[in-house]
Each structure stands twice: as structure tokens, then as C-alpha cells.
Amino acid sequence: MGVGSTVKQGDTAPDVRYQLLNDPAWGERVGKPINLSDATQVAVVFRHEPTRSIVHSAVAAIDDKANGKVSTPLTTEITAKPGLVSFEWVVTWEGGAVTTFPSGPRTDLNYILVRRELPMPDSIPVPPTNAVNDHQEFSVEAAETISALRVVAMVDGKAVLYQPDGSTPDVFGVTRTAAAVGDQVIVVPDGVVDSPGAGLTPAATYWAGVNGTLVDTPPTSGVLLVIGYAADADSLVVQVGEPVNRA
């Protein structure tokens, strides 16, 4: 299993495999493999991004020293919670020096997307039957003015802006289009929402904020709910997590 793979909660296979690379030289798109012949150990650390907690660490296997190929088993600790799980590889060299890969900025972290097990909780409303296409986008009536890229719930068959204070039902999805009151709005319950010019932070986790907004910092009160993560600046991967009720 490589970078960006998707698994389900509780999965323990396949193994996580990776090739450690140097930063690309000028004019190169991909760096050269790291030679691990002088490495005494390679460790791997997994972090559950929605809760910002380390969920697993272990000594990885070196499968090909000359070409920097390493691997580690997928464990239930890694896949216990839905959401984005990032991971880094820590190489210890002879003499005690330590190097972490990837070595670029935070957005270069490797990740696995852990999807929630089905069936979904009974409190989540049954999707309407008017699917727009095979990608499970739904056209529903807007009960209020709703912008694109907003988190919505369903009330009496109409879309309303989700509120994390508990005043609305559970999240139904994220809007791909905007709509005025009474117009149809396209909602994506699970999958990719493309929104050119959205200005999302690639690889960042997004939570539900007030009035259906997407926030990249966990709210400090109300329901803590992961909505998904940014695949790039213009695309949100909707993968709603489990709500955490707080005062």
C-alpha cells in the first residue's frame, strides 16, 4: 500500500510501503533514492490528523537498502479512527545522526485515509432519491441561502447550514454549488468536491464550523466533527468522521 491509499476502519492489510528519496536537485521532479546501507534503524510514526495525536510508532523493515525501500505492517491502532493519518520515517545512521523523511514542509507528509465503517448511524438522514450522477451527488432544495463548499444537514427534505451547537441534524454532506432559498443545490455526502479558487490548504484536515463553514483549526466548543481533507487548493475530499460532543 502506497501514499494516499484508502482503507477501512480496523483493516490490518496490506503493509505500508515507501521509498525514501532525497530532495530533488535543480531540474529534477523526483529525488534520488536514499541508500540505507549505513542506517542502523528506520522507525515510522503515524499521526491521526483530526485529533493531532500519535497513534502508532514502530521499527520499520528495510526491504531494499540500496534503493531506500521500507515497509511496516498496517495495524488496528493506525486504522482505529476515521480520518487522515499521516506518517513519517525516521532514519538513525551509524554514529547516531537522525534524518526524518519526507524532509519537505508539512504538506509533503505521507498519508492514509481511513474511512468509516458502514452502516452509518441511524441518526444520519436517508439520502434523497434524486441523485445527479453516479458519484452520489444529490440535488436538493435549499431552505436558506447557501454558498458553495458549505456543510449542510437535511431538515424536512431541504438543505440547511450545519451548526455544531447541536441545533441541526447530523451532517448530510458538502455543497458543490451555491443556491438561493428554494433553489436546487448540489450536495456531495462522500467523495471529492471541486471548487476552483477555494484556497484550501493541501493535505489540511477540515472541521465543521458555525453556519456550515469549513475550518482548518479544531473548534474549541460544540460538536467536534471532521468533514474531510484538502486534496489540493481547489478540492476537498469529503469523509465525515465521528462527532465528538463537547461543552
Coordinates of N, CA and C in Angstrom, one line a residue:
M1 N 0.8 -1.2 0.0 CA 0.0 0.0 0.0 C 0.9 1.2 0.0
G2 N 0.6 2.2 -0.9 CA 1.4 3.4 -1.0 C 0.8 4.6 -0.4
V3 N 1.4 5.7 -0.7 CA 1.0 7.0 -0.2 C -0.4 7.4 -0.8
G4 N -1.3 7.9 0.0 CA -2.6 8.3 -0.4 C -3.6 7.2 -0.6
S5 N -3.3 6.0 0.0 CA -4.2 4.9 -0.1 C -5.4 5.1 0.8
T6 N -6.5 4.4 0.5 CA -7.7 4.4 1.4 C -7.9 3.1 1.9
V7 N -8.2 3.0 3.3 CA -8.5 1.7 3.9 C -9.8 2.0 4.8
K8 N -10.3 0.9 5.3 CA -11.5 1.0 6.2 C -11.0 0.8 7.7
Q9 N -11.9 1.3 8.6 CA -11.6 1.1 10.0 C -11.3 -0.3 10.3
G10 N -10.3 -0.6 11.1 CA -10.0 -2.0 11.6 C -9.1 -2.8 10.6
D11 N -8.8 -2.3 9.4 CA -8.0 -3.0 8.4 C -6.6 -3.2 9.0
T12 N -6.0 -4.4 8.6 CA -4.7 -4.7 9.0 C -3.8 -5.2 7.9
A13 N -4.3 -4.9 6.7 CA -3.6 -5.3 5.5 C -4.0 -4.3 4.3
P14 N -3.2 -4.1 3.4 CA -1.8 -4.6 3.2 C -0.8 -3.8 4.0
D15 N 0.5 -4.1 3.9 CA 1.5 -3.4 4.6 C 1.7 -2.0 4.0
V16 N 2.2 -1.1 4.8 CA 2.5 0.3 4.3 C 3.9 0.2 3.7
R17 N 4.1 0.6 2.4 CA 5.4 0.5 1.8 C 5.8 1.9 1.3
Y18 N 7.1 2.2 1.3 CA 7.5 3.5 0.9 C 9.0 3.5 0.4
Q19 N 9.3 4.4 -0.5 CA 10.7 4.6 -0.9 C 11.2 5.9 -0.4
L20 N 12.3 5.9 0.4 CA 12.9 7.1 0.9 C 13.7 7.8 -0.2
L21 N 13.4 9.1 -0.4 CA 14.1 9.8 -1.5 C 14.8 11.1 -1.0
N22 N 15.9 11.5 -1.7 CA 16.5 12.8 -1.4 C 15.6 13.9 -2.0
D23 N 15.8 15.1 -1.5 CA 15.1 16.2 -2.1 C 15.5 16.3 -3.6
P24 N 14.7 16.7 -4.5 CA 15.0 16.8 -5.9 C 16.1 17.8 -6.1
A25 N 17.1 17.5 -7.0 CA 18.1 18.5 -7.4 C 17.5 19.5 -8.4
W26 N 18.2 20.5 -8.7 CA 17.6 21.5 -9.6 C 17.4 20.8 -11.0
G27 N 16.1 21.0 -11.5 CA 15.7 20.4 -12.7 C 15.2 19.0 -12.6
E28 N 15.2 18.5 -11.4 CA 14.6 17.1 -11.2 C 13.2 17.2 -10.6
R29 N 12.3 16.3 -11.0 CA 11.0 16.3 -10.5 C 10.9 15.4 -9.2
V30 N 11.8 14.3 -9.2 CA 11.8 13.3 -8.2 C 13.3 13.2 -7.7
G31 N 13.5 13.1 -6.4 CA 14.8 13.0 -5.9 C 15.3 11.5 -6.0
K32 N 16.6 11.3 -5.9 CA 17.2 10.0 -6.0 C 17.0 9.2 -4.7
P33 N 16.9 7.9 -4.8 CA 16.7 7.0 -3.6 C 17.8 7.2 -2.6
I34 N 17.4 7.1 -1.3 CA 18.3 7.1 -0.2 C 19.0 5.7 0.0
N35 N 20.3 5.7 0.1 CA 21.0 4.5 0.3 C 21.0 4.2 1.8
L36 N 20.4 3.1 2.3 CA 20.3 2.9 3.7 C 21.3 1.9 4.2
S37 N 22.4 1.7 3.4 CA 23.4 0.7 3.8 C 24.1 1.1 5.2
D38 N 24.2 2.4 5.5 CA 24.8 2.8 6.7 C 23.7 3.1 7.8
A39 N 22.5 2.8 7.6 CA 21.4 3.0 8.6 C 21.4 1.9 9.6
T40 N 21.3 2.2 10.9 CA 21.1 1.2 11.9 C 19.7 0.9 12.2
Q41 N 18.8 1.8 11.9 CA 17.4 1.6 12.1 C 16.5 2.6 11.4
V42 N 15.3 2.2 11.0 CA 14.3 3.0 10.4 C 13.1 2.9 11.2
A43 N 12.6 3.9 11.8 CA 11.3 3.9 12.6 C 10.3 4.7 11.8
V44 N 9.0 4.4 12.1 CA 7.9 5.1 11.4 C 6.9 5.5 12.5
V45 N 6.4 6.7 12.3 CA 5.5 7.3 13.3 C 4.2 7.7 12.6
F46 N 3.0 7.3 13.1 CA 1.7 7.6 12.5 C 1.0 8.6 13.4
R47 N 0.4 9.5 12.8 CA -0.4 10.6 13.5 C -1.8 10.7 12.9
H48 N -2.8 10.7 13.8 CA -4.2 10.9 13.4 C -4.4 12.4 13.4
E49 N -4.5 12.9 12.2 CA -4.6 14.4 12.0 C -5.8 15.0 12.6
P50 N -7.0 14.4 12.5 CA -8.2 15.1 13.2 C -8.0 15.4 14.7
T51 N -7.3 14.4 15.4 CA -7.1 14.6 16.8 C -5.7 15.0 17.1
R52 N -4.9 15.1 16.1 CA -3.5 15.5 16.3 C -2.8 14.7 17.3
S53 N -2.9 13.4 17.3 CA -2.3 12.5 18.3 C -1.6 11.4 17.6
I54 N -0.4 11.0 18.2 CA 0.3 9.9 17.7 C -0.4 8.6 18.0
V55 N -0.7 7.8 17.0 CA -1.5 6.6 17.3 C -0.6 5.3 17.2
H56 N 0.5 5.4 16.6 CA 1.4 4.2 16.4 C 2.8 4.6 16.0
S57 N 3.7 3.9 16.6 CA 5.1 4.0 16.1 C 5.8 2.6 16.2
A58 N 6.7 2.4 15.3 CA 7.3 1.1 15.3 C 8.7 1.1 14.5
V59 N 9.5 0.1 14.7 CA 10.7 -0.1 13.9 C 10.2 -0.7 12.5
A60 N 10.6 0.0 11.4 CA 10.2 -0.5 10.1 C 11.2 -1.5 9.6
A61 N 10.7 -2.3 8.6 CA 11.6 -3.2 7.9 C 12.3 -2.5 6.7
I62 N 13.6 -2.8 6.5 CA 14.3 -2.3 5.4 C 14.3 -3.4 4.3
D63 N 13.5 -3.1 3.3 CA 13.3 -4.2 2.3 C 14.4 -4.1 1.2
D64 N 14.9 -2.9 0.9 CA 15.9 -2.8 -0.2 C 16.8 -1.6 0.2
K65 N 18.0 -1.9 0.9 CA 18.9 -0.9 1.4 C 19.3 0.1 0.3
A66 N 19.8 -0.4 -0.8 CA 20.4 0.4 -1.9 C 19.4 1.4 -2.5
N67 N 18.1 1.0 -2.5 CA 17.1 1.8 -3.1 C 16.1 2.5 -2.1
G68 N 16.5 2.4 -0.8 CA 15.7 3.1 0.2 C 14.3 2.6 0.4
K69 N 14.0 1.4 0.2 CA 12.6 0.9 0.3 C 12.4 0.3 1.7
V70 N 11.3 0.7 2.3 CA 11.0 0.3 3.7 C 9.5 -0.1 3.7
S71 N 9.1 -0.7 4.8 CA 7.7 -1.1 5.0 C 7.4 -1.4 6.5
T72 N 6.1 -1.4 6.8 CA 5.7 -1.7 8.1 C 4.3 -2.2 8.0
P73 N 3.9 -3.1 8.9 CA 2.5 -3.6 8.9 C 1.5 -2.6 9.2
L74 N 0.3 -2.7 8.6 CA -0.8 -1.9 9.0 C -1.5 -2.5 10.2
T75 N -1.7 -1.6 11.2 CA -2.2 -2.2 12.5 C -3.5 -1.5 12.8
T76 N -4.2 -2.2 13.8 CA -5.5 -1.6 14.2 C -5.4 -0.3 14.9
E77 N -4.2 0.0 15.5 CA -4.0 1.3 16.1 C -4.0 2.4 15.0
I78 N -3.5 2.1 13.9 CA -3.5 3.1 12.8 C -4.8 3.3 12.2
T79 N -5.6 2.3 12.1 CA -6.9 2.3 11.4 C -8.1 2.4 12.4
A80 N -7.9 2.7 13.7 CA -8.9 2.7 14.7 C -9.9 3.8 14.5
K81 N -9.5 4.9 14.0 CA -10.4 6.1 13.9 C -10.4 6.6 12.4
P82 N -11.6 7.0 12.0 CA -11.7 7.5 10.6 C -11.0 8.9 10.5
G83 N -10.5 9.2 9.3 CA -9.9 10.4 9.0 C -8.5 10.3 8.4
L84 N -7.8 11.4 8.3 CA -6.5 11.4 7.7 C -5.4 11.0 8.7
V85 N -4.6 10.0 8.3 CA -3.5 9.5 9.2 C -2.2 9.8 8.4
S86 N -1.3 10.7 8.9 CA -0.1 11.0 8.3 C 1.0 10.1 8.9
F87 N 2.1 10.0 8.2 CA 3.2 9.2 8.7 C 4.6 9.7 8.2
E88 N 5.6 9.5 9.0 CA 7.0 9.9 8.7 C 7.9 8.8 9.1
W89 N 9.0 8.8 8.4 CA 10.0 7.7 8.6 C 11.3 8.4 9.2
V90 N 11.8 7.8 10.3 CA 12.9 8.4 11.0 C 14.1 7.4 10.9
V91 N 15.2 7.9 10.2 CA 16.3 7.0 10.0 C 17.4 7.4 11.0
T92 N 18.0 6.4 11.6 CA 19.1 6.5 12.5 C 20.3 5.9 11.8
W93 N 21.4 6.7 11.7 CA 22.6 6.3 10.9 C 23.7 5.9 11.9
E94 N 24.7 5.2 11.4 CA 25.9 4.8 12.2 C 26.5 6.1 12.7
G95 N 26.8 6.2 14.0 CA 27.3 7.4 14.5 C 26.2 8.2 15.3
G96 N 24.9 7.8 15.1 CA 23.9 8.4 15.9 C 23.1 9.5 15.2
A97 N 23.5 10.0 14.0 CA 22.7 11.0 13.3 C 21.3 10.5 12.9
V98 N 20.4 11.5 12.9 CA 19.0 11.1 12.6 C 18.5 12.0 11.5
T99 N 17.7 11.4 10.5 CA 17.1 12.1 9.4 C 15.7 11.6 9.3
T100 N 14.8 12.6 9.1 CA 13.3 12.3 9.0 C 12.9 12.5 7.6
F101 N 12.1 11.6 7.1 CA 11.6 11.6 5.7 C 10.1 11.6 5.7
P102 N 9.4 12.3 4.8 CA 10.0 13.3 3.9 C 10.5 14.5 4.7
S103 N 11.4 15.2 4.1 CA 12.1 16.4 4.7 C 11.6 17.7 4.3
G104 N 10.5 17.7 3.4 CA 9.9 19.0 3.0 C 9.0 19.5 4.0
P105 N 8.2 20.5 3.6 CA 7.2 21.1 4.5 C 6.1 20.2 4.9
R106 N 5.3 20.6 5.9 CA 4.3 19.7 6.4 C 3.3 19.1 5.3
T107 N 3.1 19.9 4.3 CA 2.1 19.4 3.3 C 2.7 18.2 2.5
D108 N 4.0 17.9 2.7 CA 4.6 16.8 2.0 C 4.5 15.5 2.8
L109 N 3.8 15.5 3.9 CA 3.7 14.3 4.7 C 2.9 13.3 3.9
N110 N 3.3 12.0 4.2 CA 2.6 10.9 3.6 C 1.3 10.7 4.4
Y111 N 0.3 10.1 3.7 CA -1.0 9.9 4.4 C -1.7 8.7 4.0
I112 N -2.6 8.2 4.9 CA -3.5 7.2 4.6 C -4.9 7.7 5.0
L113 N -5.9 7.5 4.2 CA -7.3 7.9 4.5 C -8.0 6.7 5.1
V114 N -8.4 6.8 6.3 CA -9.2 5.7 7.0 C -10.7 6.1 6.9
R115 N -11.4 5.3 6.2 CA -12.8 5.5 6.0 C -13.7 4.8 7.1
R116 N -14.7 5.5 7.4 CA -15.6 4.9 8.5 C -16.3 3.7 8.0
E117 N -16.5 2.8 8.9 CA -17.3 1.5 8.6 C -18.7 1.8 8.3
L118 N -19.4 1.1 7.4 CA -20.8 1.2 7.2 C -21.4 0.0 8.0
P119 N -22.7 0.1 8.4 CA -23.6 1.1 8.1 C -23.4 2.4 8.9
M120 N -23.9 3.5 8.4 CA -23.8 4.8 9.1 C -24.8 4.8 10.2
P121 N -24.6 5.7 11.2 CA -25.5 5.7 12.3 C -26.9 6.1 11.9
D122 N -27.9 5.6 12.6 CA -29.3 5.8 12.2 C -29.7 7.3 12.2
S123 N -29.0 8.1 13.0 CA -29.3 9.5 13.1 C -29.0 10.3 11.8
I124 N -28.2 9.7 10.9 CA -27.9 10.4 9.6 C -29.1 10.2 8.7
P125 N -29.6 11.3 8.1 CA -30.8 11.2 7.3 C -30.6 10.4 6.1
V126 N -31.7 9.7 5.6 CA -31.6 8.9 4.4 C -31.5 9.8 3.2
P127 N -30.5 9.6 2.3 CA -30.3 10.5 1.2 C -31.5 10.5 0.3
P128 N -31.8 11.7 -0.3 CA -32.9 11.8 -1.2 C -32.6 10.9 -2.4
T129 N -33.7 10.7 -3.2 CA -33.6 9.8 -4.3 C -33.1 10.4 -5.6
N130 N -33.1 11.8 -5.6 CA -32.7 12.5 -6.8 C -31.2 12.7 -7.0
A131 N -30.5 11.6 -7.2 CA -29.1 11.6 -7.4 C -28.8 12.3 -8.8
V132 N -27.8 13.1 -8.8 CA -27.4 13.8 -10.0 C -26.6 12.9 -11.0
N133 N -25.7 12.1 -10.4 CA -24.9 11.2 -11.2 C -24.4 10.0 -10.4
D134 N -23.5 9.2 -11.1 CA -23.0 8.0 -10.4 C -22.1 8.3 -9.2
H135 N -21.7 9.5 -9.1 CA -20.7 9.9 -8.0 C -21.5 10.2 -6.7
Q136 N -22.8 10.0 -6.6 CA -23.6 10.2 -5.4 C -23.6 11.7 -5.1
E137 N -23.8 12.5 -6.0 CA -24.1 13.9 -5.8 C -25.7 14.0 -5.8
F138 N -26.2 14.8 -4.9 CA -27.7 14.9 -4.8 C -28.1 16.4 -5.0
S139 N -29.2 16.5 -5.7 CA -29.8 17.9 -5.9 C -31.0 18.0 -5.0
V140 N -30.9 18.9 -4.0 CA -31.9 19.1 -3.0 C -32.3 20.6 -2.9
E141 N -33.5 20.9 -2.4 CA -33.9 22.2 -2.3 C -33.2 22.9 -1.1
A142 N -32.8 24.1 -1.3 CA -32.1 24.9 -0.2 C -33.2 25.6 0.6
A143 N -33.2 25.4 1.9 CA -34.1 26.1 2.8 C -33.7 27.5 3.2
E144 N -32.4 27.8 2.9 CA -31.9 29.1 3.1 C -30.8 29.4 2.0
T145 N -30.3 30.6 2.0 CA -29.2 30.9 1.1 C -27.9 30.1 1.5
I146 N -27.4 29.4 0.5 CA -26.2 28.5 0.8 C -25.1 28.7 -0.2
S147 N -23.9 29.0 0.2 CA -22.8 29.1 -0.7 C -22.2 27.8 -1.1
A148 N -21.4 27.7 -2.1 CA -20.6 26.5 -2.4 C -19.6 26.2 -1.3
L149 N -19.3 24.9 -1.1 CA -18.3 24.5 -0.1 C -18.8 24.8 1.3
R150 N -20.1 24.5 1.5 CA -20.6 24.6 2.9 C -21.1 23.3 3.4
V151 N -21.0 23.1 4.7 CA -21.5 21.8 5.3 C -23.0 22.0 5.6
V152 N -23.8 21.0 5.1 CA -25.2 21.1 5.3 C -25.8 19.8 5.9
A153 N -27.0 20.1 6.6 CA -27.8 19.0 7.1 C -29.1 19.0 6.4
M154 N -30.0 18.0 6.6 CA -31.3 17.9 6.0 C -32.4 18.1 7.0
V155 N -33.3 19.0 6.8 CA -34.5 19.3 7.6 C -35.7 19.3 6.7
D156 N -36.6 18.3 7.0 CA -37.8 18.2 6.2 C -37.5 18.2 4.7
G157 N -36.5 17.4 4.3 CA -36.1 17.2 2.9 C -35.4 18.4 2.3
K158 N -35.0 19.4 3.0 CA -34.4 20.5 2.5 C -33.0 20.7 3.2
A159 N -32.1 21.3 2.4 CA -30.7 21.6 2.9 C -30.7 22.8 3.8
V160 N -30.0 22.7 5.0 CA -29.8 23.8 5.8 C -28.3 23.8 6.2
L161 N -27.8 25.0 6.6 CA -26.4 25.1 7.0 C -26.3 24.3 8.4
Y162 N -25.2 23.5 8.4 CA -25.0 22.7 9.6 C -24.5 23.6 10.7
Q163 N -24.9 23.4 12.0 CA -24.5 24.1 13.1 C -23.9 23.2 14.2
P164 N -22.6 23.4 14.6 CA -22.0 22.4 15.5 C -22.5 22.6 17.0
D165 N -23.5 23.4 17.2 CA -24.0 23.6 18.6 C -25.2 22.6 18.9
G166 N -25.4 21.7 17.9 CA -26.5 20.7 18.1 C -27.9 21.1 17.7
S167 N -28.0 22.3 17.1 CA -29.3 22.8 16.7 C -29.8 22.2 15.4
T168 N -28.9 21.6 14.7 CA -29.3 21.0 13.4 C -29.1 19.4 13.4
P169 N -29.7 18.7 12.5 CA -29.4 17.2 12.5 C -28.0 17.0 12.1
D170 N -27.6 15.7 12.0 CA -26.3 15.3 11.6 C -26.0 15.8 10.1
V171 N -24.7 15.9 9.8 CA -24.2 16.4 8.5 C -24.7 15.4 7.4
F172 N -25.2 16.0 6.3 CA -25.5 15.2 5.2 C -24.4 15.3 4.1
G173 N -23.7 16.4 4.0 CA -22.7 16.5 3.0 C -22.2 17.9 2.8
V174 N -21.4 18.1 1.8 CA -20.8 19.4 1.5 C -21.3 19.9 0.1
T175 N -21.7 21.2 0.0 CA -22.3 21.7 -1.3 C -21.2 21.9 -2.3
R176 N -21.5 21.5 -3.5 CA -20.6 21.8 -4.7 C -21.1 23.1 -5.4
T177 N -22.3 23.5 -5.2 CA -22.8 24.7 -5.9 C -23.4 25.6 -4.8
A178 N -23.8 26.8 -5.2 CA -24.5 27.7 -4.4 C -26.0 27.8 -4.7
A179 N -26.8 28.2 -3.8 CA -28.2 28.3 -4.1 C -28.9 29.3 -3.2
A180 N -29.9 30.0 -3.8 CA -30.8 30.9 -3.0 C -31.9 30.0 -2.4
V181 N -32.7 30.6 -1.6 CA -33.8 29.9 -0.9 C -34.8 29.4 -2.0
G182 N -35.1 28.1 -1.9 CA -36.0 27.5 -2.8 C -35.4 26.9 -4.1
D183 N -34.1 27.3 -4.3 CA -33.4 26.7 -5.5 C -32.8 25.4 -5.1
Q184 N -32.3 24.7 -6.2 CA -31.7 23.4 -6.0 C -30.2 23.6 -5.8
V185 N -29.6 22.9 -4.8 CA -28.2 22.9 -4.5 C -27.6 21.5 -4.6
I186 N -26.4 21.3 -5.2 CA -25.8 20.0 -5.3 C -25.0 19.7 -4.1
V187 N -25.3 18.6 -3.5 CA -24.6 18.2 -2.2 C -23.8 16.9 -2.4
V188 N -22.6 16.8 -1.9 CA -21.8 15.6 -2.0 C -21.6 15.0 -0.6
P189 N -22.3 13.9 -0.3 CA -22.2 13.3 1.0 C -20.8 12.6 1.3
D190 N -20.2 12.1 0.2 CA -18.9 11.4 0.4 C -18.2 11.4 -1.0
G191 N -17.0 11.9 -1.0 CA -16.2 12.0 -2.2 C -15.5 13.3 -2.4
V192 N -15.2 13.7 -3.6 CA -14.5 14.9 -3.9 C -15.4 16.0 -4.3
V193 N -15.2 17.2 -3.7 CA -15.9 18.4 -4.1 C -14.9 19.3 -4.8
D194 N -15.0 19.6 -6.0 CA -14.1 20.5 -6.7 C -14.7 21.9 -6.6
S195 N -13.8 22.9 -6.2 CA -14.3 24.3 -6.0 C -13.1 25.2 -6.4
P196 N -13.0 25.5 -7.7 CA -11.9 26.3 -8.2 C -11.9 27.7 -7.4
G197 N -10.6 28.0 -7.0 CA -10.5 29.2 -6.2 C -10.8 29.2 -4.8
A198 N -11.0 28.0 -4.3 CA -11.4 27.8 -2.9 C -10.3 28.2 -1.9
G199 N -9.0 28.0 -2.3 CA -7.9 28.4 -1.5 C -7.7 27.5 -0.3
L200 N -8.0 26.2 -0.4 CA -7.8 25.3 0.6 C -6.3 25.0 0.8
T201 N -5.9 24.6 2.0 CA -4.5 24.2 2.3 C -4.3 22.7 2.0
P202 N -3.5 22.4 1.0 CA -3.4 21.0 0.6 C -3.0 20.1 1.8
A203 N -3.6 19.0 1.9 CA -3.4 18.0 3.0 C -3.9 18.4 4.3
A204 N -4.5 19.6 4.5 CA -5.0 20.0 5.8 C -6.3 19.3 6.0
T205 N -6.6 19.0 7.3 CA -7.9 18.5 7.8 C -8.8 19.6 8.0
Y206 N -10.1 19.5 7.6 CA -11.1 20.5 7.8 C -12.2 20.0 8.7
W207 N -12.6 20.9 9.6 CA -13.7 20.6 10.6 C -14.9 21.4 10.2
A208 N -16.1 21.0 10.8 CA -17.3 21.8 10.6 C -17.3 23.0 11.6
G209 N -17.5 24.2 11.0 CA -17.6 25.4 11.8 C -19.0 25.9 11.8
V210 N -19.2 27.1 12.4 CA -20.6 27.6 12.5 C -21.1 28.0 11.1
N211 N -22.4 28.0 11.0 CA -23.0 28.3 9.7 C -22.5 27.6 8.5
G212 N -22.1 26.3 8.7 CA -21.7 25.4 7.6 C -20.3 25.7 7.1
T213 N -19.5 26.5 7.7 CA -18.2 26.8 7.2 C -17.3 25.6 7.5
L214 N -16.2 25.6 6.7 CA -15.1 24.7 6.9 C -13.9 25.4 7.5
V215 N -13.4 24.8 8.6 CA -12.3 25.5 9.3 C -11.2 24.5 9.5
D216 N -9.9 25.0 9.4 CA -8.8 24.1 9.4 C -8.1 24.1 10.8
T217 N -8.8 24.7 11.8 CA -8.4 24.6 13.2 C -9.6 24.0 14.0
P218 N -9.4 22.9 14.8 CA -10.5 22.3 15.5 C -11.2 23.3 16.4
P219 N -12.5 23.4 16.3 CA -13.3 24.3 17.2 C -13.1 23.9 18.7
T220 N -13.2 24.9 19.5 CA -12.9 24.6 21.0 C -14.2 24.3 21.8
S221 N -15.4 24.4 21.1 CA -16.6 24.1 21.8 C -17.6 23.5 20.8
G222 N -18.7 23.0 21.3 CA -19.7 22.4 20.5 C -19.2 21.0 20.0
V223 N -19.8 20.6 18.9 CA -19.5 19.2 18.3 C -18.2 19.3 17.5
L224 N -17.3 18.5 17.8 CA -16.0 18.4 17.0 C -16.2 17.4 16.0
L225 N -16.2 17.8 14.7 CA -16.6 16.9 13.6 C -15.7 17.1 12.4
V226 N -14.9 16.1 12.0 CA -14.1 16.2 10.9 C -14.9 16.0 9.6
I227 N -14.8 16.9 8.6 CA -15.5 16.8 7.4 C -14.7 16.2 6.3
G228 N -13.4 16.4 6.3 CA -12.6 15.8 5.3 C -11.2 16.5 5.2
Y229 N -10.6 16.4 4.1 CA -9.2 17.0 4.0 C -9.1 17.5 2.5
A230 N -8.2 18.4 2.4 CA -8.0 19.1 1.1 C -7.0 18.2 0.3
A231 N -7.4 17.8 -0.9 CA -6.5 17.1 -1.8 C -5.6 18.1 -2.5
D232 N -6.1 19.3 -2.7 CA -5.3 20.4 -3.2 C -6.0 21.7 -2.9
A233 N -5.5 22.8 -3.5 CA -6.1 24.1 -3.1 C -7.6 24.2 -3.5
D234 N -8.0 23.4 -4.5 CA -9.3 23.6 -5.1 C -10.2 22.4 -4.9
S235 N -9.8 21.3 -4.1 CA -10.5 20.1 -4.0 C -10.6 19.6 -2.6
L236 N -11.8 19.3 -2.1 CA -12.0 18.8 -0.7 C -12.5 17.4 -0.9
V237 N -11.8 16.5 -0.1 CA -12.3 15.1 -0.1 C -13.2 15.0 1.2
V238 N -14.4 14.7 0.9 CA -15.4 14.7 2.0 C -15.4 13.3 2.6
Q239 N -15.0 13.2 3.8 CA -15.1 11.9 4.6 C -15.4 12.2 6.0
V240 N -16.7 12.3 6.3 CA -17.2 12.8 7.6 C -16.8 11.8 8.7
G241 N -16.2 12.3 9.7 CA -15.8 11.5 10.8 C -16.9 11.3 11.9
E242 N -16.5 10.7 13.0 CA -17.4 10.5 14.1 C -17.5 11.8 14.9
P243 N -18.7 12.3 15.3 CA -18.8 13.5 16.1 C -18.4 13.3 17.5
V244 N -17.7 14.3 18.0 CA -17.3 14.3 19.4 C -18.0 15.5 20.1
N245 N -18.9 15.1 21.0 CA -19.7 16.1 21.7 C -18.9 16.7 22.9
R246 N -18.8 18.1 22.9 CA -18.2 18.8 24.0 C -19.0 19.9 24.4
A247 N -18.7 20.4 25.6 CA -19.5 21.5 26.2 C -19.3 22.8 25.4

